[in-house]
Amino acid sequence: MLNNYLNVRGYTLSLCQDLQNEDFGLQAEEFVSPVKWHLAHTTWFFETFVLVPHQKSYRLFHQDYSFLFNSYYNNVGERVPRAHRGLISRPTVKEVFAYRKYVDAAMSSLLEDGDEGELADLVTLGLHHEQQHQELLLTDLKYNLYFNPLRPSVNDIGEYPNLYEEDWIEMPSGMHKIGFQGEGFCYDNELGFHEVFLEPYAIADKLVSNADFEEFIKDGGYRNSNFWHADGWAWVLQTGREAPLYWEKNQDSYSVYTLQGTKALIPDAPVAHVSFYEAAAFAEWAGYRLPTEFEWEAAAPSFDWGSRWEWTQSAYLPYPRYQKAPGAIGEYNGKFMINQMVLRGASVATSPHHSRVSYRNFFGPEAQWQFSGIRLVKDH
Amino acid sequence: MLNNYLNVRGYTLSLCQDLQNEDFGLQAEEFVSPVKWHLAHTTWFFETFVLVPHQKSYRLFHQDYSFLFNSYYNNVGERVPRAHRGLISRPTVKEVFAYRKYVDAAMSSLLEDGDEGELADLVTLGLHHEQQHQELLLTDLKYNLYFNPLRPSVNDIGEYPNLYEEDWIEMPSGMHKIGFQGEGFCYDNELGFHEVFLEPYAIADKLVSNADFEEFIKDGGYRNSNFWHADGWAWVLQTGREAPLYWEKNQDSYSVYTLQGTKALIPDAPVAHVSFYEAAAFAEWAGYRLPTEFEWEAAAPSFDWGSRWEWTQSAYLPYPRYQKAPGAIGEYNGKFMINQMVLRGASVATSPHHSRVSYRNFFGPEAQWQFSGIRLVKDH
Amino acid sequence: MLNNYLNVRGYTLSLCQDLQNEDFGLQAEEFVSPVKWHLAHTTWFFETFVLVPHQKSYRLFHQDYSFLFNSYYNNVGERVPRAHRGLISRPTVKEVFAYRKYVDAAMSSLLEDGDEGELADLVTLGLHHEQQHQELLLTDLKYNLYFNPLRPSVNDIGEYPNLYEEDWIEMPSGMHKIGFQGEGFCYDNELGFHEVFLEPYAIADKLVSNADFEEFIKDGGYRNSNFWHADGWAWVLQTGREAPLYWEKNQDSYSVYTLQGTKALIPDAPVAHVSFYEAAAFAEWAGYRLPTEFEWEAAAPSFDWGSRWEWTQSAYLPYPRYQKAPGAIGEYNGKFMINQMVLRGASVATSPHHSRVSYRNFFGPEAQWQFSGIRLVKDH
Amino acid sequence: MLNNYLNVRGYTLSLCQDLQNEDFGLQAEEFVSPVKWHLAHTTWFFETFVLVPHQKSYRLFHQDYSFLFNSYYNNVGERVPRAHRGLISRPTVKEVFAYRKYVDAAMSSLLEDGDEGELADLVTLGLHHEQQHQELLLTDLKYNLYFNPLRPSVNDIGEYPNLYEEDWIEMPSGMHKIGFQGEGFCYDNELGFHEVFLEPYAIADKLVSNADFEEFIKDGGYRNSNFWHADGWAWVLQTGREAPLYWEKNQDSYSVYTLQGTKALIPDAPVAHVSFYEAAAFAEWAGYRLPTEFEWEAAAPSFDWGSRWEWTQSAYLPYPRYQKAPGAIGEYNGKFMINQMVLRGASVATSPHHSRVSYRNFFGPEAQWQFSGIRLVKDH
């Protein structure tokens, strides 16, 4: 457990190694957070939920940090308004690194003494929580730096994995087991292991590519309301979008902002940074549809996944017998089960070993700043 | 068919009989429409989709009306912005009544000549469309007149039906048939008849009452974030709501605006005008949950329903093999299948014979102005 | 006085004679009011400030009307929010006409008994107040009906007066008397008769024409920030304006919405419906400037005025020794002396005999819906 | 000239000496700018308007900086949207300091070669421009750090100067000379030296104190609409203000956020951080009024000023014969002459030797974040 703790915590720092001090505080919109806040908030989680209740001799690093770096845990005191996170210039980056070091030392000492039962569960939860913030740290950072006309490079995480042959995987009708079962960690939203009856369907073994999506654009996809949900069409009209986030039109081609700065679009790479509205409109235009999250989970062992979070046509709802845990930790998932769509899989920005076939990611239908892509399904 | 046509059309007019000329044009918010618009829009539907394609000799009543009274049918020309519907003082109410009479005469003549096949289907669709607008006419009117400090009376539709004994109906696990099958009319969103596997549950045979909901309020329900979805809590903070829509607090009691003006709250009547957020928070507080739309449909034959639209915990999504119909009519339902929750049943404002056990109504989770109520479910 | 009262009150009704019942309730934006509200509010003024304090036997027409038709008089009870005025369908138009008749009868009876001193002052103030609302009734109505795609005709008030020869009137430097002095009525903002020292200037004897303004447009006036105030340029970018309000571009020419519906632009007529921002930008482009209100008042006897309210470059500020009257009536003018620019003259919509050379009209720099025009000045 | 240049530029740096690197990028609202932006923008001014046109051998420090650090000079290329200034994490603080050093070296070399004529005028303008930004740097920084719940200390500039005896200075009626005349620098808005006729008045020789303003609050000043302009009252209702900016209520007293962190209110110090609306409401409550800018300028030699910018009741308008200079520099003042009120004097944050008796500062009536105070006038 201690090794695992140190690995995950160290990976967070490794994501920041090419940043300037000034980059840590950026917050371009309310829905993204500064890197500094991610660094401190994940640390606050261990301090508040592990060290304070389980380490008698522990003394808070700073009494104000609980207020400054709490997030949506309404049960744990007041919070800095989300839109103001970028305004907290002090504590400085250096002080936040010191905070991490202080908490890591206390955690190391605690974990050396043993890691049984509830303590182990809490630490595991904290590490998965930190891994989620690792991905957000990257996607938020990309979004924040995009507002700089100089379009800086962030790190060397490649956005474009290799691809496989295109084919349809046939799935017969029948009962399928859904949700997490067995050993190891999962989130509360994966529990309620249950059976679902599915009609027959076929699912693509590869993701929609940039070239595919460019065809949609050229065919007037963003100008024909018939392809869109009513809310999706309103979103197009209001935002004026004509391509995925980060795409920039040149004369006859597109370039795209990546974690290495602005680059030419790679046609064969899977499209990224599309909203659910765009994913659904593309599927409609192509004559197919998105999978349900159950269809995705049932077929996932038969295809490669992991370079893009894949939009499903399932709303984010509780599984049967879903119970929220009592107290602050329990706020975790149930409270978000409205106005969100499920994404399955993982992305190039997801931390190693963080996802699994039953993992349920979720965002509002307009979200584009994650590495989100499209897999198609057809009915029989 | 002709009889049915005349009955439905006449019922619309009967809903207006106590109105002042000045009431017909009110539009308090973008999401409600003026009575005059409902009267004209439902007429436009028959003119555009039935008379123009099927009655060669038909001449439009007025060439501008197609522009003025089109709604969300993007495929049929330009539209008046929704928020401006209340600004169309001309044509006058008298002219819109003349429009209805003119179209009714042409429809009568057409239907006397026979009503087979596609024609019958279109007329039937138009009549169900008009019945939906009958309910909206009432709920929109109630909302619009509520902004008048004089709180006028609208008509004599009683809001408060009698109630039944409270009990739980036990439902065993198993496969259940969902959706519409057989003769008669249904909407496209009810098709895709299919089977769903349900875990065991128990469902209340009566709705949550005003007295029940008052207890929730008195127990601090609107002040404790733990009962609410995150978006629901944000909605409470932003709107400042402390009770359902139309409730007004006196010293120690509540009065409520009804279609007969402001009245004292009836404790035993089923609560109305709650949003999904309020319904879900109430269920959380009470220790139960809302039904899924499948649980509701499976159990509906065992309880009385029809006085309140009942919020479910199901998002409004397509059934298996859902296909949108080609062309303008086809825009009907699929385009709304995002950001909405399903309501089942019917309400006191629903037109007679309009609903059925497979009927899927839907609104955003913040909508309060329908006669929407709460039925509880518990797991086993 | 009684004759005068009946004439002014009758003139208000004459402005409504061609309206449909449905037109009386329209309110397209918060800054315009429904005709019905103007009719009732001016009546409420006489009831509240004349009849109630001076006619012992007077009984209110309806106790709710004071609440419904109060405007900005914070000292006289609660008010309907301004944006909700269009939602008061009841009392009906017929009832408001009855209200006017009732109050007119009581006023006639009161004025027959004599009209000395404070009573005469209040009635005179009420009549000038009503005349101001007569003009607003027309300009608000024009604005409200403009949102109807049918572009209805309102009445036969011609917007385009004849014009005079163009010339510059030379004004030498020196002291000028400013403000109202002598017999007759004036508003409190005209008092504080005082002297102002002016440098020499020349003022145009005619207004800027539609043809002049079209040249400004064709020369890129709306696309060159150098002609505009910073706030004016932000207003252009935000509203997307490319011509005065009510102008609609055809191929190579403009038509314009008038009180008689949409008409071809008359090149020689004075431009109307420009904001202060547009007036100032035009003057900058033309190489001249707008007059101060003092320059205007000093030169006004030497030119014809009255077809357009003329923007000045003077902010609306108190004259020396300005005192607001105590109590509700006193709220009248002083409270608006911020964020407004002065307009001088009168317009085709101004009621007969309402304006005078010392009259100070005022609106925010973005207001376009008055018949506002441009007169130029040059320095020496 | 070179000495002066180095002094002014060095003073800017001295204002930053206690800042953390992370403080330089903060931007809490669109109307404030980051410290880093002030440092770079003032440098850009010298580079663009002095070095590029007058130093043939000069090479730009970085070609993107003109885009990044231009402000409202529409004539000089595109600009970063004002609200995004806080998002420019790169160039870093260190790079901006290097930019300053580079430009200072080039300027030193240029000025050593002589500083005659247009060059001298441009450098002088640039230095006064920098002094204006010195004050904004301080007031923006105070505002930005105020959003940090830790309420950090910034520097040791004392906010509370000593005070003088209270008395009224009598001013007789007559002609007064207004505007700048003579040697030395002034802004274009001070030119148009002219005469104004003033009625007699008396002006207070000291500013309104914190204790005075607290009396206004305790007497219900923020709850009585009669003291306020209509727009001011709307501002109170919308913002919920109950005290000047930076005041925080404890049980029975107030503390206030200063450049040294949060402190107890000093009763005898002049009130600061009031809007024009608050200043005018206070004057109305006290039975006096604010001075016009002409009354202020005429009387200024008779009293001490310089600790607070003093709101006048004069709108910011051009003096007679005001001409804007051609080209980019000329955008400077004229374009802001709308929707602003004049403030006279100087404040504790004003740079040494920057202000003078004819200096015209200006802000919108809602601005509070400057060190703005109140001086009263009474009529005779």
CSV table of C-alpha atoms in Angstrom, one decimal, chain B residues 24-346:
chain,number,residue,atom,x,y,z
B,24,PHE,CA,-55.1,35.1,-24.6
B,25,GLY,CA,-51.8,36.9,-25.4
B,26,LEU,CA,-49.9,36.5,-22.1
B,27,GLN,CA,-46.4,35.0,-22.1
B,28,ALA,CA,-44.6,35.3,-18.7
B,29,GLU,CA,-41.5,33.3,-19.6
B,30,GLU,CA,-40.0,31.7,-22.7
B,31,PHE,CA,-41.1,28.2,-21.7
B,32,VAL,CA,-44.8,29.0,-21.6
B,33,SER,CA,-46.8,30.1,-24.6
B,34,PRO,CA,-49.9,32.3,-25.0
B,35,VAL,CA,-53.3,30.7,-25.2
B,36,LYS,CA,-53.8,32.3,-28.6
B,37,TRP,CA,-50.6,30.7,-29.8
B,38,HIS,CA,-51.8,27.2,-28.7
B,39,LEU,CA,-55.1,27.8,-30.5
B,40,ALA,CA,-53.4,28.8,-33.7
B,41,HIS,CA,-50.5,26.4,-33.6
B,42,THR,CA,-52.7,23.3,-33.3
B,43,THR,CA,-54.8,24.6,-36.2
B,44,TRP,CA,-51.7,25.2,-38.2
B,45,PHE,CA,-50.7,21.5,-37.7
B,46,PHE,CA,-53.9,20.3,-39.5
B,47,GLU,CA,-53.6,22.9,-42.2
B,48,THR,CA,-49.9,22.2,-42.9
B,49,PHE,CA,-49.7,18.4,-42.5
B,50,VAL,CA,-53.2,17.4,-43.5
B,51,LEU,CA,-55.0,19.9,-45.7
B,52,VAL,CA,-52.2,21.2,-47.8
B,53,PRO,CA,-50.9,17.7,-48.9
B,54,HIS,CA,-54.3,16.0,-49.0
B,55,GLN,CA,-57.0,18.5,-50.1
B,56,LYS,CA,-56.1,19.8,-53.6
B,57,SER,CA,-58.6,22.6,-53.6
B,58,TYR,CA,-57.5,23.9,-50.2
B,59,ARG,CA,-56.3,27.5,-50.0
B,60,LEU,CA,-54.4,28.8,-47.0
B,61,PHE,CA,-56.3,30.9,-44.6
B,62,HIS,CA,-53.5,33.4,-44.5
B,63,GLN,CA,-50.0,33.0,-46.0
B,64,ASP,CA,-48.2,34.5,-42.9
B,65,TYR,CA,-49.7,32.1,-40.4
B,66,SER,CA,-47.3,29.3,-41.3
B,67,PHE,CA,-44.5,31.6,-40.2
B,68,LEU,CA,-46.3,32.9,-37.2
B,69,PHE,CA,-47.5,29.6,-35.7
B,70,ASN,CA,-44.9,27.1,-36.6
B,71,SER,CA,-43.1,25.8,-33.4
B,72,TYR,CA,-40.1,23.7,-33.4
B,73,TYR,CA,-40.4,22.1,-36.8
B,74,ASN,CA,-37.2,23.4,-38.2
B,75,ASN,CA,-37.9,21.7,-41.5
B,76,VAL,CA,-41.0,23.8,-42.2
B,77,GLY,CA,-39.6,27.3,-42.8
B,78,GLU,CA,-38.6,30.1,-40.4
B,79,ARG,CA,-40.1,30.7,-37.0
B,80,VAL,CA,-41.0,33.5,-34.7
B,81,PRO,CA,-38.5,33.3,-31.8
B,82,ARG,CA,-40.2,31.5,-29.0
B,83,ALA,CA,-39.8,34.3,-26.5
B,84,HIS,CA,-41.7,36.7,-28.9
B,85,ARG,CA,-44.9,34.7,-29.1
B,86,GLY,CA,-46.6,37.0,-26.7
B,87,LEU,CA,-45.8,40.0,-28.9
B,88,ILE,CA,-48.0,38.9,-31.8
B,89,SER,CA,-51.0,41.1,-31.0
B,90,ARG,CA,-52.2,40.7,-34.6
B,91,PRO,CA,-53.8,38.4,-35.8
B,92,THR,CA,-56.3,39.1,-33.0
B,93,VAL,CA,-58.1,36.5,-30.9
B,94,LYS,CA,-61.1,36.9,-33.1
B,95,GLU,CA,-59.1,36.2,-36.2
B,96,VAL,CA,-57.6,33.1,-34.7
B,97,PHE,CA,-61.0,31.9,-33.8
B,98,ALA,CA,-62.0,32.5,-37.5
B,99,TYR,CA,-58.8,30.5,-38.5
B,100,ARG,CA,-59.9,27.6,-36.4
B,101,LYS,CA,-63.4,27.7,-37.9
B,102,TYR,CA,-62.1,27.9,-41.4
B,103,VAL,CA,-59.7,24.9,-40.9
B,104,ASP,CA,-62.4,22.9,-39.1
B,105,ALA,CA,-64.8,23.4,-42.1
B,106,ALA,CA,-62.1,22.2,-44.5
B,107,MET,CA,-61.3,19.3,-42.3
B,108,SER,CA,-64.9,18.3,-41.9
B,109,SER,CA,-65.3,18.3,-45.7
B,110,LEU,CA,-62.2,16.3,-46.1
B,111,LEU,CA,-63.1,13.7,-43.5
B,112,GLU,CA,-66.6,13.3,-44.8
B,113,ASP,CA,-65.0,12.0,-48.0
B,114,GLY,CA,-63.2,9.2,-46.1
B,115,ASP,CA,-60.4,8.8,-43.7
B,116,GLU,CA,-58.2,5.9,-44.7
B,117,GLY,CA,-54.6,5.1,-44.3
B,118,GLU,CA,-52.0,7.9,-44.1
B,119,LEU,CA,-54.7,10.5,-43.8
B,120,ALA,CA,-56.2,8.8,-40.8
B,121,ASP,CA,-52.8,8.5,-39.2
B,122,LEU,CA,-52.1,12.2,-39.7
B,123,VAL,CA,-55.4,13.3,-38.3
B,124,THR,CA,-55.0,11.0,-35.3
B,125,LEU,CA,-51.5,12.4,-34.7
B,126,GLY,CA,-52.9,15.9,-35.0
B,127,LEU,CA,-55.6,15.2,-32.4
B,128,HIS,CA,-53.2,13.8,-29.9
B,129,HIS,CA,-50.9,16.8,-30.6
B,130,GLU,CA,-53.9,19.1,-29.8
B,131,GLN,CA,-54.6,17.2,-26.6
B,132,GLN,CA,-51.1,17.7,-25.5
B,133,HIS,CA,-51.5,21.4,-26.1
B,134,GLN,CA,-54.8,21.4,-24.2
B,135,GLU,CA,-52.9,20.5,-21.1
B,136,LEU,CA,-50.2,23.0,-21.8
B,137,LEU,CA,-52.8,25.7,-22.5
B,138,LEU,CA,-54.1,25.2,-18.9
B,139,THR,CA,-50.7,24.9,-17.2
B,140,ASP,CA,-49.3,27.8,-19.2
B,141,LEU,CA,-52.3,29.9,-18.5
B,142,LYS,CA,-52.1,29.2,-14.8
B,143,TYR,CA,-48.4,30.2,-14.8
B,144,ASN,CA,-49.1,33.4,-16.8
B,145,LEU,CA,-52.0,34.6,-14.6
B,146,TYR,CA,-49.9,33.9,-11.4
B,147,PHE,CA,-47.9,37.0,-12.2
B,148,ASN,CA,-51.0,39.1,-11.8
B,149,PRO,CA,-51.1,40.3,-8.2
B,150,LEU,CA,-54.9,40.0,-8.3
B,151,ARG,CA,-54.5,36.2,-8.7
B,152,PRO,CA,-57.5,35.6,-11.0
B,153,SER,CA,-59.6,32.5,-11.3
B,154,VAL,CA,-59.4,30.7,-14.6
B,155,ASN,CA,-62.0,27.8,-14.7
B,156,ASP,CA,-63.6,25.2,-12.5
B,157,ILE,CA,-61.2,22.3,-13.0
B,158,GLY,CA,-60.7,20.9,-9.6
B,159,GLU,CA,-57.1,20.3,-8.7
B,160,TYR,CA,-57.7,17.9,-5.8
B,161,PRO,CA,-59.1,14.5,-6.4
B,162,ASN,CA,-60.0,12.0,-3.8
B,163,LEU,CA,-57.4,9.7,-2.4
B,164,TYR,CA,-57.1,6.1,-1.5
B,165,GLU,CA,-55.7,4.0,1.3
B,166,GLU,CA,-51.9,4.0,1.7
B,167,ASP,CA,-50.2,0.7,1.1
B,168,TRP,CA,-47.2,-0.8,-0.6
B,169,ILE,CA,-47.7,-3.0,-3.7
B,170,GLU,CA,-45.1,-5.8,-3.8
B,171,MET,CA,-43.5,-6.6,-7.2
B,172,PRO,CA,-41.4,-9.7,-7.6
B,173,SER,CA,-38.3,-9.8,-9.8
B,174,GLY,CA,-38.6,-10.9,-13.4
B,175,MET,CA,-39.0,-9.9,-17.1
B,176,HIS,CA,-41.5,-7.3,-17.9
B,177,LYS,CA,-42.9,-6.1,-21.2
B,178,ILE,CA,-42.4,-2.4,-21.8
B,179,GLY,CA,-43.8,-0.1,-24.5
B,180,PHE,CA,-46.8,0.0,-26.7
B,181,GLN,CA,-48.2,-2.9,-28.5
B,182,GLY,CA,-51.6,-3.5,-30.3
B,183,GLU,CA,-54.2,-1.4,-31.9
B,184,GLY,CA,-54.8,2.3,-31.5
B,185,PHE,CA,-52.6,5.4,-31.3
B,186,CYS,CA,-49.3,5.8,-29.6
B,187,TYR,CA,-46.3,8.2,-30.0
B,188,ASP,CA,-43.1,7.0,-31.6
B,189,ASN,CA,-41.3,7.2,-28.2
B,190,GLU,CA,-43.5,4.3,-26.9
B,191,LEU,CA,-42.6,2.0,-29.8
B,192,GLY,CA,-39.7,-0.5,-29.6
B,193,PHE,CA,-41.8,-2.9,-27.5
B,194,HIS,CA,-39.2,-4.8,-25.5
B,195,GLU,CA,-38.5,-6.7,-22.4
B,196,VAL,CA,-36.8,-5.4,-19.2
B,197,PHE,CA,-35.5,-7.4,-16.3
B,198,LEU,CA,-36.5,-5.9,-12.9
B,199,GLU,CA,-35.2,-6.6,-9.5
B,200,PRO,CA,-37.9,-6.9,-6.8
B,201,TYR,CA,-39.4,-3.7,-5.4
B,202,ALA,CA,-42.5,-2.3,-3.6
B,203,ILE,CA,-44.4,0.8,-4.9
B,204,ALA,CA,-46.8,3.0,-3.0
B,205,ASP,CA,-50.4,2.8,-4.0
B,206,LYS,CA,-50.9,6.5,-3.3
B,207,LEU,CA,-49.1,9.7,-4.0
B,208,VAL,CA,-47.2,11.9,-1.6
B,209,SER,CA,-49.6,14.4,0.0
B,210,ASN,CA,-49.3,18.1,0.7
B,211,ALA,CA,-49.1,17.3,4.4
B,212,ASP,CA,-46.2,14.9,3.7
B,213,PHE,CA,-44.4,17.5,1.8
B,214,GLU,CA,-45.0,20.2,4.5
B,215,GLU,CA,-43.3,17.9,6.9
B,216,PHE,CA,-40.3,17.8,4.6
B,217,ILE,CA,-40.2,21.6,4.6
B,218,LYS,CA,-40.6,21.8,8.3
B,219,ASP,CA,-37.8,19.4,8.8
B,220,GLY,CA,-35.4,21.7,6.9
B,221,GLY,CA,-35.6,19.8,3.6
B,222,TYR,CA,-34.8,22.9,1.6
B,223,ARG,CA,-31.8,23.8,3.8
B,224,ASN,CA,-30.0,20.5,3.9
B,225,SER,CA,-27.8,19.8,0.9
B,226,ASN,CA,-27.5,16.1,1.7
B,227,PHE,CA,-31.0,15.4,0.4
B,228,TRP,CA,-30.3,17.0,-3.0
B,229,HIS,CA,-28.5,16.2,-6.2
B,230,ALA,CA,-25.6,18.7,-6.7
B,231,ASP,CA,-27.6,20.4,-9.5
B,232,GLY,CA,-30.7,20.3,-7.4
B,233,TRP,CA,-28.9,22.1,-4.6
B,234,ALA,CA,-27.5,24.7,-7.0
B,235,TRP,CA,-31.1,25.2,-8.2
B,236,VAL,CA,-32.3,25.7,-4.6
B,237,LEU,CA,-29.6,28.3,-3.9
B,238,GLN,CA,-30.1,30.1,-7.2
B,239,THR,CA,-33.9,30.3,-7.2
B,240,GLY,CA,-34.3,30.6,-3.4
B,241,ARG,CA,-37.2,28.2,-3.5
B,242,GLU,CA,-38.5,27.1,-0.1
B,243,ALA,CA,-41.7,25.3,-1.2
B,244,PRO,CA,-43.4,24.0,-4.4
B,245,LEU,CA,-44.4,26.5,-7.1
B,246,TYR,CA,-47.6,28.4,-6.3
B,247,TRP,CA,-47.3,27.8,-2.5
B,248,GLU,CA,-47.4,31.1,-0.5
B,249,LYS,CA,-46.5,31.2,3.1
B,250,ASN,CA,-48.8,32.8,5.6
B,251,GLN,CA,-48.0,32.9,9.3
B,252,ASP,CA,-48.1,29.2,10.1
B,253,SER,CA,-49.7,27.8,7.1
B,254,TYR,CA,-49.6,27.8,3.3
B,255,SER,CA,-52.1,28.9,0.7
B,256,VAL,CA,-51.7,27.9,-2.9
B,257,TYR,CA,-52.6,29.4,-6.3
B,258,THR,CA,-55.1,27.2,-8.1
B,259,LEU,CA,-57.1,27.5,-11.3
B,260,GLN,CA,-59.8,29.0,-9.0
B,261,GLY,CA,-57.5,31.6,-7.6
B,262,THR,CA,-55.7,31.4,-4.2
B,263,LYS,CA,-57.0,28.8,-1.8
B,264,ALA,CA,-55.9,27.2,1.5
B,265,LEU,CA,-53.8,24.1,1.1
B,266,ILE,CA,-55.6,20.8,1.3
B,267,PRO,CA,-53.4,18.5,3.5
B,268,ASP,CA,-54.7,15.2,2.0
B,269,ALA,CA,-54.4,16.2,-1.6
B,270,PRO,CA,-51.4,15.0,-3.6
B,271,VAL,CA,-48.6,17.5,-3.8
B,272,ALA,CA,-48.3,19.2,-7.2
B,273,HIS,CA,-45.9,21.5,-9.0
B,274,VAL,CA,-42.7,20.0,-7.7
B,275,SER,CA,-39.6,19.7,-9.9
B,276,PHE,CA,-37.7,16.5,-10.3
B,277,TYR,CA,-35.1,18.0,-7.9
B,278,GLU,CA,-37.8,18.4,-5.2
B,279,ALA,CA,-39.3,15.0,-5.9
B,280,ALA,CA,-35.9,13.3,-5.6
B,281,ALA,CA,-34.9,15.3,-2.5
B,282,PHE,CA,-38.2,14.4,-0.8
B,283,ALA,CA,-37.7,10.7,-1.6
B,284,GLU,CA,-34.2,10.8,-0.2
B,285,TRP,CA,-35.4,12.5,3.0
B,286,ALA,CA,-38.2,10.0,3.4
B,287,GLY,CA,-35.7,7.1,3.0
B,288,TYR,CA,-37.2,5.8,-0.3
B,289,ARG,CA,-36.6,6.5,-3.9
B,290,LEU,CA,-38.5,7.3,-7.1
B,291,PRO,CA,-39.5,4.5,-9.4
B,292,THR,CA,-37.9,3.9,-12.8
B,293,GLU,CA,-40.3,4.3,-15.7
B,294,PHE,CA,-40.1,0.5,-16.2
B,295,GLU,CA,-41.1,-0.2,-12.5
B,296,TRP,CA,-43.9,2.3,-12.9
B,297,GLU,CA,-45.3,0.7,-16.1
B,298,ALA,CA,-45.0,-2.8,-14.7
B,299,ALA,CA,-47.0,-1.9,-11.5
B,300,ALA,CA,-49.4,0.7,-12.9
B,301,PRO,CA,-52.3,-1.8,-13.4
B,302,SER,CA,-52.3,-2.3,-9.6
B,303,PHE,CA,-52.8,1.3,-8.5
B,304,ASP,CA,-54.9,4.4,-9.4
B,305,TRP,CA,-53.2,7.1,-11.4
B,306,GLY,CA,-54.1,10.2,-13.3
B,307,SER,CA,-54.2,13.2,-10.9
B,308,ARG,CA,-50.5,14.1,-11.1
B,309,TRP,CA,-47.8,13.4,-13.6
B,310,GLU,CA,-45.4,11.2,-11.7
B,311,TRP,CA,-41.6,11.9,-11.8
B,312,THR,CA,-39.5,8.8,-12.4
B,313,GLN,CA,-35.8,8.4,-11.9
B,314,SER,CA,-35.5,7.5,-15.6
B,315,ALA,CA,-33.9,9.8,-18.1
B,316,TYR,CA,-35.8,10.2,-21.4
B,317,LEU,CA,-33.9,7.9,-23.8
B,318,PRO,CA,-34.9,5.9,-26.9
B,319,TYR,CA,-36.2,2.4,-26.6
B,320,PRO,CA,-34.4,-0.3,-28.5
B,321,ARG,CA,-34.7,0.0,-32.3
B,322,TYR,CA,-36.1,3.6,-31.9
B,323,GLN,CA,-36.3,5.1,-35.4
B,324,LYS,CA,-37.3,8.7,-36.1
B,325,ALA,CA,-39.8,9.1,-38.9
B,326,PRO,CA,-38.5,10.8,-42.0
B,327,GLY,CA,-39.4,14.5,-42.6
B,328,ALA,CA,-41.0,17.1,-40.5
B,329,ILE,CA,-43.4,15.0,-38.5
B,330,GLY,CA,-40.4,12.8,-37.6
B,331,GLU,CA,-38.8,15.6,-35.6
B,332,TYR,CA,-41.4,14.9,-33.1
B,333,ASN,CA,-39.8,13.0,-30.2
B,334,GLY,CA,-36.3,11.8,-30.8
B,335,LYS,CA,-34.7,15.3,-30.8
B,336,PHE,CA,-35.8,15.8,-27.2
B,337,MET,CA,-34.1,12.7,-25.8
B,338,ILE,CA,-31.5,14.5,-23.8
B,339,ASN,CA,-31.5,16.5,-20.6
B,340,GLN,CA,-35.1,15.4,-19.7
B,341,MET,CA,-36.6,13.1,-17.1
B,342,VAL,CA,-39.6,10.8,-17.8
B,343,LEU,CA,-43.0,11.4,-16.1
B,344,ARG,CA,-45.6,8.8,-16.2
B,345,GLY,CA,-49.4,8.8,-15.7
B,346,ALA,CA,-51.5,11.9,-16.3
